[in-house]
């Protein structure tokens, strides 16, 4: 293998599972055409997986063969690389908080960045741009509660909030109630009503 592809591959393999690499990171090693060609060759040989345009990961090897890295690791790596906030979609959030027994079939994440799809072997992961309010309370349980409530919708907000008040740790419940000014009116009103009830 010539030095350029081997340099790309050894760097990609030095990253933790799900670590993403992009041709732009290697422009100091050669022309854009040469870099693109090296990535293309490594992908054809199965040594790298192309998950999106200009984004590659190293497959994970085990005694059962090779597989794509875990979707959440790739998503978190992309988020770190692009300086984005990426979190669970509302359906996953509702399931994680025990508000629904439904287990989402598709992997969907919300981001402060642009919407895109990732191809990880047989799986397709969707990353959707989310409005700022949906990510305002961060990745903790209060933020997860906001995304779960958004997914559950206005018709289920009161029973969902009653359940959350019982299950969220007091500091997370406090974060949720004190952050309601940044949320949509229907949700802010329901959180306020539940806080008074408490």
mmCIF file with all atom_site columns, C-alpha atoms in Angstrom:
data_model
loop_
_atom_site.group_PDB
_atom_site.id
_atom_site.type_symbol
_atom_site.label_atom_id
_atom_site.label_alt_id
_atom_site.label_comp_id
_atom_site.label_asym_id
_atom_site.label_entity_id
_atom_site.label_seq_id
_atom_site.pdbx_PDB_ins_code
_atom_site.Cartn_x
_atom_site.Cartn_y
_atom_site.Cartn_z
_atom_site.occupancy
_atom_site.B_iso_or_equiv
_atom_site.pdbx_formal_charge
_atom_site.auth_seq_id
_atom_site.auth_comp_id
_atom_site.auth_asym_id
_atom_site.auth_atom_id
_atom_site.pdbx_PDB_model_num
ATOM 1   C CA . UNK A 1 1   ? 0.000   0.000   0.000  1.00 0.00 ? 1   UNK A CA 1
ATOM 2   C CA . UNK A 1 2   ? 1.429   3.412   -0.888 1.00 0.00 ? 2   UNK A CA 1
ATOM 3   C CA . UNK A 1 3   ? 2.235   5.826   1.912  1.00 0.00 ? 3   UNK A CA 1
ATOM 4   C CA . UNK A 1 4   ? -0.821  8.113   1.570  1.00 0.00 ? 4   UNK A CA 1
ATOM 5   C CA . UNK A 1 5   ? -3.524  5.415   2.034  1.00 0.00 ? 5   UNK A CA 1
ATOM 6   C CA . UNK A 1 6   ? -1.506  3.791   4.836  1.00 0.00 ? 6   UNK A CA 1
ATOM 7   C CA . UNK A 1 7   ? -1.148  7.168   6.622  1.00 0.00 ? 7   UNK A CA 1
ATOM 8   C CA . UNK A 1 8   ? -4.920  7.743   6.332  1.00 0.00 ? 8   UNK A CA 1
ATOM 9   C CA . UNK A 1 9   ? -5.708  4.242   7.516  1.00 0.00 ? 9   UNK A CA 1
ATOM 10  C CA . UNK A 1 10  ? -3.333  4.258   10.487 1.00 0.00 ? 10  UNK A CA 1
ATOM 11  C CA . UNK A 1 11  ? -4.801  7.571   11.663 1.00 0.00 ? 11  UNK A CA 1
ATOM 12  C CA . UNK A 1 12  ? -8.391  6.293   11.223 1.00 0.00 ? 12  UNK A CA 1
ATOM 13  C CA . UNK A 1 13  ? -7.534  3.086   13.105 1.00 0.00 ? 13  UNK A CA 1
ATOM 14  C CA . UNK A 1 14  ? -6.002  5.052   15.985 1.00 0.00 ? 14  UNK A CA 1
ATOM 15  C CA . UNK A 1 15  ? -9.380  6.662   16.754 1.00 0.00 ? 15  UNK A CA 1
ATOM 16  C CA . UNK A 1 16  ? -11.862 5.132   19.235 1.00 0.00 ? 16  UNK A CA 1
ATOM 17  C CA . UNK A 1 17  ? -14.859 3.223   17.837 1.00 0.00 ? 17  UNK A CA 1
ATOM 18  C CA . UNK A 1 18  ? -17.058 5.559   15.779 1.00 0.00 ? 18  UNK A CA 1
ATOM 19  C CA . UNK A 1 19  ? -14.308 8.163   15.286 1.00 0.00 ? 19  UNK A CA 1
ATOM 20  C CA . UNK A 1 20  ? -14.941 10.001  12.004 1.00 0.00 ? 20  UNK A CA 1
ATOM 21  C CA . UNK A 1 21  ? -12.343 11.084  9.462  1.00 0.00 ? 21  UNK A CA 1
ATOM 22  C CA . UNK A 1 22  ? -12.733 13.496  6.593  1.00 0.00 ? 22  UNK A CA 1
ATOM 23  C CA . UNK A 1 23  ? -10.561 14.115  3.496  1.00 0.00 ? 23  UNK A CA 1
ATOM 24  C CA . UNK A 1 24  ? -10.219 17.768  4.555  1.00 0.00 ? 24  UNK A CA 1
ATOM 25  C CA . UNK A 1 25  ? -8.122  16.699  7.548  1.00 0.00 ? 25  UNK A CA 1
ATOM 26  C CA . UNK A 1 26  ? -5.393  15.361  5.261  1.00 0.00 ? 26  UNK A CA 1
ATOM 27  C CA . UNK A 1 27  ? -4.950  18.143  2.700  1.00 0.00 ? 27  UNK A CA 1
ATOM 28  C CA . UNK A 1 28  ? -1.455  18.756  4.090  1.00 0.00 ? 28  UNK A CA 1
ATOM 29  C CA . UNK A 1 29  ? -0.432  15.294  2.789  1.00 0.00 ? 29  UNK A CA 1
ATOM 30  C CA . UNK A 1 30  ? -1.303  15.771  -0.884 1.00 0.00 ? 30  UNK A CA 1
ATOM 31  C CA . UNK A 1 31  ? -3.710  17.198  -3.450 1.00 0.00 ? 31  UNK A CA 1
ATOM 32  C CA . UNK A 1 32  ? -7.455  16.963  -2.870 1.00 0.00 ? 32  UNK A CA 1
ATOM 33  C CA . UNK A 1 33  ? -7.736  14.528  -5.817 1.00 0.00 ? 33  UNK A CA 1
ATOM 34  C CA . UNK A 1 34  ? -5.045  12.235  -4.346 1.00 0.00 ? 34  UNK A CA 1
ATOM 35  C CA . UNK A 1 35  ? -6.673  12.324  -0.890 1.00 0.00 ? 35  UNK A CA 1
ATOM 36  C CA . UNK A 1 36  ? -10.149 11.584  -2.335 1.00 0.00 ? 36  UNK A CA 1
ATOM 37  C CA . UNK A 1 37  ? -8.705  8.734   -4.396 1.00 0.00 ? 37  UNK A CA 1
ATOM 38  C CA . UNK A 1 38  ? -6.996  7.220   -1.331 1.00 0.00 ? 38  UNK A CA 1
ATOM 39  C CA . UNK A 1 39  ? -10.247 7.382   0.682  1.00 0.00 ? 39  UNK A CA 1
ATOM 40  C CA . UNK A 1 40  ? -12.186 5.886   -2.206 1.00 0.00 ? 40  UNK A CA 1
ATOM 41  C CA . UNK A 1 41  ? -9.710  3.013   -2.504 1.00 0.00 ? 41  UNK A CA 1
ATOM 42  C CA . UNK A 1 42  ? -9.767  2.281   1.232  1.00 0.00 ? 42  UNK A CA 1
ATOM 43  C CA . UNK A 1 43  ? -13.595 2.262   1.149  1.00 0.00 ? 43  UNK A CA 1
ATOM 44  C CA . UNK A 1 44  ? -13.643 -0.133  -1.836 1.00 0.00 ? 44  UNK A CA 1
ATOM 45  C CA . UNK A 1 45  ? -11.270 -2.452  0.010  1.00 0.00 ? 45  UNK A CA 1
ATOM 46  C CA . UNK A 1 46  ? -13.568 -2.406  3.052  1.00 0.00 ? 46  UNK A CA 1
ATOM 47  C CA . UNK A 1 47  ? -10.904 -0.828  5.281  1.00 0.00 ? 47  UNK A CA 1
ATOM 48  C CA . UNK A 1 48  ? -13.023 2.307   5.741  1.00 0.00 ? 48  UNK A CA 1
ATOM 49  C CA . UNK A 1 49  ? -16.813 2.784   5.643  1.00 0.00 ? 49  UNK A CA 1
ATOM 50  C CA . UNK A 1 50  ? -18.240 5.840   3.914  1.00 0.00 ? 50  UNK A CA 1
ATOM 51  C CA . UNK A 1 51  ? -21.073 6.932   6.226  1.00 0.00 ? 51  UNK A CA 1
ATOM 52  C CA . UNK A 1 52  ? -21.917 10.212  4.479  1.00 0.00 ? 52  UNK A CA 1
ATOM 53  C CA . UNK A 1 53  ? -20.418 12.509  1.865  1.00 0.00 ? 53  UNK A CA 1
ATOM 54  C CA . UNK A 1 54  ? -16.862 13.264  2.972  1.00 0.00 ? 54  UNK A CA 1
ATOM 55  C CA . UNK A 1 55  ? -17.229 11.279  6.212  1.00 0.00 ? 55  UNK A CA 1
ATOM 56  C CA . UNK A 1 56  ? -15.627 7.898   6.902  1.00 0.00 ? 56  UNK A CA 1
ATOM 57  C CA . UNK A 1 57  ? -15.228 5.536   9.868  1.00 0.00 ? 57  UNK A CA 1
ATOM 58  C CA . UNK A 1 58  ? -13.199 2.411   10.528 1.00 0.00 ? 58  UNK A CA 1
ATOM 59  C CA . UNK A 1 59  ? -15.210 -0.827  10.678 1.00 0.00 ? 59  UNK A CA 1
ATOM 60  C CA . UNK A 1 60  ? -14.993 -2.730  13.974 1.00 0.00 ? 60  UNK A CA 1
ATOM 61  C CA . UNK A 1 61  ? -13.355 -6.168  13.810 1.00 0.00 ? 61  UNK A CA 1
ATOM 62  C CA . UNK A 1 62  ? -14.308 -8.967  16.157 1.00 0.00 ? 62  UNK A CA 1
ATOM 63  C CA . UNK A 1 63  ? -14.105 -12.745 16.129 1.00 0.00 ? 63  UNK A CA 1
ATOM 64  C CA . UNK A 1 64  ? -17.499 -12.712 14.366 1.00 0.00 ? 64  UNK A CA 1
ATOM 65  C CA . UNK A 1 65  ? -16.176 -10.600 11.472 1.00 0.00 ? 65  UNK A CA 1
ATOM 66  C CA . UNK A 1 66  ? -16.430 -6.884  10.857 1.00 0.00 ? 66  UNK A CA 1
ATOM 67  C CA . UNK A 1 67  ? -19.344 -4.576  11.588 1.00 0.00 ? 67  UNK A CA 1
ATOM 68  C CA . UNK A 1 68  ? -20.130 -0.897  11.419 1.00 0.00 ? 68  UNK A CA 1
ATOM 69  C CA . UNK A 1 69  ? -19.387 1.067   14.600 1.00 0.00 ? 69  UNK A CA 1
ATOM 70  C CA . UNK A 1 70  ? -22.253 1.694   17.052 1.00 0.00 ? 70  UNK A CA 1
ATOM 71  C CA . UNK A 1 71  ? -24.473 4.490   15.637 1.00 0.00 ? 71  UNK A CA 1
ATOM 72  C CA . UNK A 1 72  ? -24.452 6.540   18.847 1.00 0.00 ? 72  UNK A CA 1
ATOM 73  C CA . UNK A 1 73  ? -20.619 6.568   18.841 1.00 0.00 ? 73  UNK A CA 1
ATOM 74  C CA . UNK A 1 74  ? -20.479 7.801   15.244 1.00 0.00 ? 74  UNK A CA 1
ATOM 75  C CA . UNK A 1 75  ? -23.123 10.444  15.963 1.00 0.00 ? 75  UNK A CA 1
ATOM 76  C CA . UNK A 1 76  ? -21.282 11.697  19.071 1.00 0.00 ? 76  UNK A CA 1
ATOM 77  C CA . UNK A 1 77  ? -17.989 11.795  17.163 1.00 0.00 ? 77  UNK A CA 1
ATOM 78  C CA . UNK A 1 78  ? -19.612 13.848  14.375 1.00 0.00 ? 78  UNK A CA 1
ATOM 79  C CA . UNK A 1 79  ? -21.127 16.181  16.953 1.00 0.00 ? 79  UNK A CA 1
ATOM 80  C CA . UNK A 1 80  ? -17.723 16.758  18.572 1.00 0.00 ? 80  UNK A CA 1
ATOM 81  C CA . UNK A 1 81  ? -16.055 17.317  15.195 1.00 0.00 ? 81  UNK A CA 1
ATOM 82  C CA . UNK A 1 82  ? -18.670 19.864  14.069 1.00 0.00 ? 82  UNK A CA 1
ATOM 83  C CA . UNK A 1 83  ? -19.318 21.516  17.442 1.00 0.00 ? 83  UNK A CA 1
ATOM 84  C CA . UNK A 1 84  ? -22.983 20.469  17.384 1.00 0.00 ? 84  UNK A CA 1
ATOM 85  C CA . UNK A 1 85  ? -25.372 19.374  20.096 1.00 0.00 ? 85  UNK A CA 1
ATOM 86  C CA . UNK A 1 86  ? -26.767 15.930  19.259 1.00 0.00 ? 86  UNK A CA 1
ATOM 87  C CA . UNK A 1 87  ? -29.326 14.142  21.427 1.00 0.00 ? 87  UNK A CA 1
ATOM 88  C CA . UNK A 1 88  ? -31.894 11.367  21.369 1.00 0.00 ? 88  UNK A CA 1
ATOM 89  C CA . UNK A 1 89  ? -35.069 11.901  19.367 1.00 0.00 ? 89  UNK A CA 1
ATOM 90  C CA . UNK A 1 90  ? -38.276 12.464  21.367 1.00 0.00 ? 90  UNK A CA 1
ATOM 91  C CA . UNK A 1 91  ? -39.511 8.884   20.882 1.00 0.00 ? 91  UNK A CA 1
ATOM 92  C CA . UNK A 1 92  ? -36.257 7.485   22.328 1.00 0.00 ? 92  UNK A CA 1
ATOM 93  C CA . UNK A 1 93  ? -36.388 10.101  25.107 1.00 0.00 ? 93  UNK A CA 1
ATOM 94  C CA . UNK A 1 94  ? -39.978 9.138   26.019 1.00 0.00 ? 94  UNK A CA 1
ATOM 95  C CA . UNK A 1 95  ? -38.987 5.478   26.101 1.00 0.00 ? 95  UNK A CA 1
ATOM 96  C CA . UNK A 1 96  ? -35.856 6.183   28.202 1.00 0.00 ? 96  UNK A CA 1
ATOM 97  C CA . UNK A 1 97  ? -37.950 8.109   30.759 1.00 0.00 ? 97  UNK A CA 1
ATOM 98  C CA . UNK A 1 98  ? -40.624 5.390   30.940 1.00 0.00 ? 98  UNK A CA 1
ATOM 99  C CA . UNK A 1 99  ? -43.386 7.528   29.369 1.00 0.00 ? 99  UNK A CA 1
ATOM 100 C CA . UNK A 1 100 ? -44.003 4.979   26.608 1.00 0.00 ? 100 UNK A CA 1
ATOM 101 C CA . UNK A 1 101 ? -43.297 1.297   26.060 1.00 0.00 ? 101 UNK A CA 1
ATOM 102 C CA . UNK A 1 102 ? -42.868 1.874   22.326 1.00 0.00 ? 102 UNK A CA 1
ATOM 103 C CA . UNK A 1 103 ? -39.349 1.134   21.157 1.00 0.00 ? 103 UNK A CA 1
ATOM 104 C CA . UNK A 1 104 ? -38.464 3.150   18.059 1.00 0.00 ? 104 UNK A CA 1
ATOM 105 C CA . UNK A 1 105 ? -37.484 0.999   15.077 1.00 0.00 ? 105 UNK A CA 1
ATOM 106 C CA . UNK A 1 106 ? -35.305 3.590   13.358 1.00 0.00 ? 106 UNK A CA 1
ATOM 107 C CA . UNK A 1 107 ? -32.301 5.385   14.818 1.00 0.00 ? 107 UNK A CA 1
ATOM 108 C CA . UNK A 1 108 ? -33.139 9.101   14.860 1.00 0.00 ? 108 UNK A CA 1
ATOM 109 C CA . UNK A 1 109 ? -31.158 11.850  16.572 1.00 0.00 ? 109 UNK A CA 1
ATOM 110 C CA . UNK A 1 110 ? -31.773 15.576  16.912 1.00 0.00 ? 110 UNK A CA 1
ATOM 111 C CA . UNK A 1 111 ? -29.053 18.123  16.229 1.00 0.00 ? 111 UNK A CA 1
ATOM 112 C CA . UNK A 1 112 ? -28.314 21.827  16.382 1.00 0.00 ? 112 UNK A CA 1
ATOM 113 C CA . UNK A 1 113 ? -26.567 21.323  13.006 1.00 0.00 ? 113 UNK A CA 1
ATOM 114 C CA . UNK A 1 114 ? -27.941 20.402  9.612  1.00 0.00 ? 114 UNK A CA 1
ATOM 115 C CA . UNK A 1 115 ? -30.152 17.372  8.866  1.00 0.00 ? 115 UNK A CA 1
ATOM 116 C CA . UNK A 1 116 ? -28.475 14.387  7.232  1.00 0.00 ? 116 UNK A CA 1
ATOM 117 C CA . UNK A 1 117 ? -28.530 10.623  6.898  1.00 0.00 ? 117 UNK A CA 1
ATOM 118 C CA . UNK A 1 118 ? -25.688 8.261   7.784  1.00 0.00 ? 118 UNK A CA 1
ATOM 119 C CA . UNK A 1 119 ? -25.240 4.820   6.257  1.00 0.00 ? 119 UNK A CA 1
ATOM 120 C CA . UNK A 1 120 ? -23.768 2.341   8.733  1.00 0.00 ? 120 UNK A CA 1
ATOM 121 C CA . UNK A 1 121 ? -23.652 -1.047  7.066  1.00 0.00 ? 121 UNK A CA 1
ATOM 122 C CA . UNK A 1 122 ? -27.287 -2.205  6.798  1.00 0.00 ? 122 UNK A CA 1
ATOM 123 C CA . UNK A 1 123 ? -28.518 0.600   9.049  1.00 0.00 ? 123 UNK A CA 1
ATOM 124 C CA . UNK A 1 124 ? -29.497 4.114   8.159  1.00 0.00 ? 124 UNK A CA 1
ATOM 125 C CA . UNK A 1 125 ? -29.314 6.721   10.899 1.00 0.00 ? 125 UNK A CA 1
ATOM 126 C CA . UNK A 1 126 ? -31.256 9.975   10.547 1.00 0.00 ? 126 UNK A CA 1
ATOM 127 C CA . UNK A 1 127 ? -29.973 13.157  12.150 1.00 0.00 ? 127 UNK A CA 1
ATOM 128 C CA . UNK A 1 128 ? -32.645 15.872  12.105 1.00 0.00 ? 128 UNK A CA 1
ATOM 129 C CA . UNK A 1 129 ? -32.160 19.561  12.712 1.00 0.00 ? 129 UNK A CA 1
ATOM 130 C CA . UNK A 1 130 ? -34.110 20.504  15.848 1.00 0.00 ? 130 UNK A CA 1
ATOM 131 C CA . UNK A 1 131 ? -35.455 23.910  16.875 1.00 0.00 ? 131 UNK A CA 1
ATOM 132 C CA . UNK A 1 132 ? -33.314 25.650  19.508 1.00 0.00 ? 132 UNK A CA 1
ATOM 133 C CA . UNK A 1 133 ? -35.902 25.235  22.303 1.00 0.00 ? 133 UNK A CA 1
ATOM 134 C CA . UNK A 1 134 ? -35.758 21.454  21.961 1.00 0.00 ? 134 UNK A CA 1
ATOM 135 C CA . UNK A 1 135 ? -32.055 21.470  22.822 1.00 0.00 ? 135 UNK A CA 1
ATOM 136 C CA . UNK A 1 136 ? -32.112 24.422  25.262 1.00 0.00 ? 136 UNK A CA 1
ATOM 137 C CA . UNK A 1 137 ? -31.958 22.341  28.461 1.00 0.00 ? 137 UNK A CA 1
ATOM 138 C CA . UNK A 1 138 ? -29.064 20.203  27.217 1.00 0.00 ? 138 UNK A CA 1
ATOM 139 C CA . UNK A 1 139 ? -28.450 16.478  27.258 1.00 0.00 ? 139 UNK A CA 1
ATOM 140 C CA . UNK A 1 140 ? -29.398 15.826  30.906 1.00 0.00 ? 140 UNK A CA 1
ATOM 141 C CA . UNK A 1 141 ? -32.708 14.402  32.093 1.00 0.00 ? 141 UNK A CA 1
ATOM 142 C CA . UNK A 1 142 ? -34.470 17.803  32.019 1.00 0.00 ? 142 UNK A CA 1
ATOM 143 C CA . UNK A 1 143 ? -33.542 18.225  28.335 1.00 0.00 ? 143 UNK A CA 1
ATOM 144 C CA . UNK A 1 144 ? -34.551 14.621  27.639 1.00 0.00 ? 144 UNK A CA 1
ATOM 145 C CA . UNK A 1 145 ? -37.904 15.384  29.314 1.00 0.00 ? 145 UNK A CA 1
ATOM 146 C CA . UNK A 1 146 ? -38.466 18.373  26.974 1.00 0.00 ? 146 UNK A CA 1
ATOM 147 C CA . UNK A 1 147 ? -37.874 16.205  23.882 1.00 0.00 ? 147 UNK A CA 1
ATOM 148 C CA . UNK A 1 148 ? -40.100 13.454  25.286 1.00 0.00 ? 148 UNK A CA 1
ATOM 149 C CA . UNK A 1 149 ? -42.909 15.956  25.999 1.00 0.00 ? 149 UNK A CA 1
ATOM 150 C CA . UNK A 1 150 ? -42.591 17.412  22.494 1.00 0.00 ? 150 UNK A CA 1
ATOM 151 C CA . UNK A 1 151 ? -42.954 13.919  21.032 1.00 0.00 ? 151 UNK A CA 1
ATOM 152 C CA . UNK A 1 152 ? -45.867 12.971  23.333 1.00 0.00 ? 152 UNK A CA 1
ATOM 153 C CA . UNK A 1 153 ? -47.663 16.203  22.338 1.00 0.00 ? 153 UNK A CA 1
ATOM 154 C CA . UNK A 1 154 ? -50.189 18.529  24.018 1.00 0.00 ? 154 UNK A CA 1
ATOM 155 C CA . UNK A 1 155 ? -52.857 15.829  24.393 1.00 0.00 ? 155 UNK A CA 1
ATOM 156 C CA . UNK A 1 156 ? -50.605 13.720  26.695 1.00 0.00 ? 156 UNK A CA 1
ATOM 157 C CA . UNK A 1 157 ? -48.652 16.494  28.403 1.00 0.00 ? 157 UNK A CA 1
ATOM 158 C CA . UNK A 1 158 ? -50.429 16.443  31.787 1.00 0.00 ? 158 UNK A CA 1
ATOM 159 C CA . UNK A 1 159 ? -50.119 12.708  32.516 1.00 0.00 ? 159 UNK A CA 1
ATOM 160 C CA . UNK A 1 160 ? -46.543 12.767  31.181 1.00 0.00 ? 160 UNK A CA 1
ATOM 161 C CA . UNK A 1 161 ? -45.605 15.634  33.504 1.00 0.00 ? 161 UNK A CA 1
ATOM 162 C CA . UNK A 1 162 ? -47.239 13.927  36.489 1.00 0.00 ? 162 UNK A CA 1
ATOM 163 C CA . UNK A 1 163 ? -45.061 10.864  35.780 1.00 0.00 ? 163 UNK A CA 1
ATOM 164 C CA . UNK A 1 164 ? -41.938 12.996  35.284 1.00 0.00 ? 164 UNK A CA 1
ATOM 165 C CA . UNK A 1 165 ? -42.482 14.841  38.569 1.00 0.00 ? 165 UNK A CA 1
ATOM 166 C CA . UNK A 1 166 ? -42.438 11.454  40.343 1.00 0.00 ? 166 UNK A CA 1
ATOM 167 C CA . UNK A 1 167 ? -39.415 10.026  38.467 1.00 0.00 ? 167 UNK A CA 1
ATOM 168 C CA . UNK A 1 168 ? -37.039 12.922  37.751 1.00 0.00 ? 168 UNK A CA 1
ATOM 169 C CA . UNK A 1 169 ? -34.471 13.710  40.468 1.00 0.00 ? 169 UNK A CA 1
ATOM 170 C CA . UNK A 1 170 ? -35.445 16.995  42.208 1.00 0.00 ? 170 UNK A CA 1
ATOM 171 C CA . UNK A 1 171 ? -32.578 19.034  40.646 1.00 0.00 ? 171 UNK A CA 1
ATOM 172 C CA . UNK A 1 172 ? -33.655 17.880  37.136 1.00 0.00 ? 172 UNK A CA 1
ATOM 173 C CA . UNK A 1 173 ? -37.310 18.718  37.868 1.00 0.00 ? 173 UNK A CA 1
ATOM 174 C CA . UNK A 1 174 ? -36.136 22.147  39.080 1.00 0.00 ? 174 UNK A CA 1
ATOM 175 C CA . UNK A 1 175 ? -34.143 22.634  35.827 1.00 0.00 ? 175 UNK A CA 1
ATOM 176 C CA . UNK A 1 176 ? -37.234 21.707  33.815 1.00 0.00 ? 176 UNK A CA 1
ATOM 177 C CA . UNK A 1 177 ? -39.552 24.088  35.690 1.00 0.00 ? 177 UNK A CA 1
ATOM 178 C CA . UNK A 1 178 ? -37.077 26.993  35.757 1.00 0.00 ? 178 UNK A CA 1
ATOM 179 C CA . UNK A 1 179 ? -36.306 26.589  32.029 1.00 0.00 ? 179 UNK A CA 1
ATOM 180 C CA . UNK A 1 180 ? -39.920 26.738  30.847 1.00 0.00 ? 180 UNK A CA 1
ATOM 181 C CA . UNK A 1 181 ? -39.660 30.323  29.491 1.00 0.00 ? 181 UNK A CA 1
ATOM 182 C CA . UNK A 1 182 ? -37.635 28.982  26.534 1.00 0.00 ? 182 UNK A CA 1
ATOM 183 C CA . UNK A 1 183 ? -40.272 26.345  25.667 1.00 0.00 ? 183 UNK A CA 1
ATOM 184 C CA . UNK A 1 184 ? -43.459 26.520  23.529 1.00 0.00 ? 184 UNK A CA 1
ATOM 185 C CA . UNK A 1 185 ? -46.482 28.053  25.296 1.00 0.00 ? 185 UNK A CA 1
ATOM 186 C CA . UNK A 1 186 ? -48.473 24.816  25.626 1.00 0.00 ? 186 UNK A CA 1
ATOM 187 C CA . UNK A 1 187 ? -45.539 23.052  27.287 1.00 0.00 ? 187 UNK A CA 1
ATOM 188 C CA . UNK A 1 188 ? -44.549 26.007  29.504 1.00 0.00 ? 188 UNK A CA 1
ATOM 189 C CA . UNK A 1 189 ? -48.145 26.363  30.745 1.00 0.00 ? 189 UNK A CA 1
ATOM 190 C CA . UNK A 1 190 ? -48.455 22.639  31.528 1.00 0.00 ? 190 UNK A CA 1
ATOM 191 C CA . UNK A 1 191 ? -45.093 22.588  33.366 1.00 0.00 ? 191 UNK A CA 1
ATOM 192 C CA . UNK A 1 192 ? -46.159 25.642  35.399 1.00 0.00 ? 192 UNK A CA 1
ATOM 193 C CA . UNK A 1 193 ? -49.478 24.011  36.312 1.00 0.00 ? 193 UNK A CA 1
ATOM 194 C CA . UNK A 1 194 ? -47.735 20.788  37.344 1.00 0.00 ? 194 UNK A CA 1
ATOM 195 C CA . UNK A 1 195 ? -45.186 22.727  39.443 1.00 0.00 ? 195 UNK A CA 1
ATOM 196 C CA . UNK A 1 196 ? -48.041 24.483  41.329 1.00 0.00 ? 196 UNK A CA 1
ATOM 197 C CA . UNK A 1 197 ? -49.743 21.123  41.887 1.00 0.00 ? 197 UNK A CA 1
ATOM 198 C CA . UNK A 1 198 ? -46.508 19.740  43.348 1.00 0.00 ? 198 UNK A CA 1
#
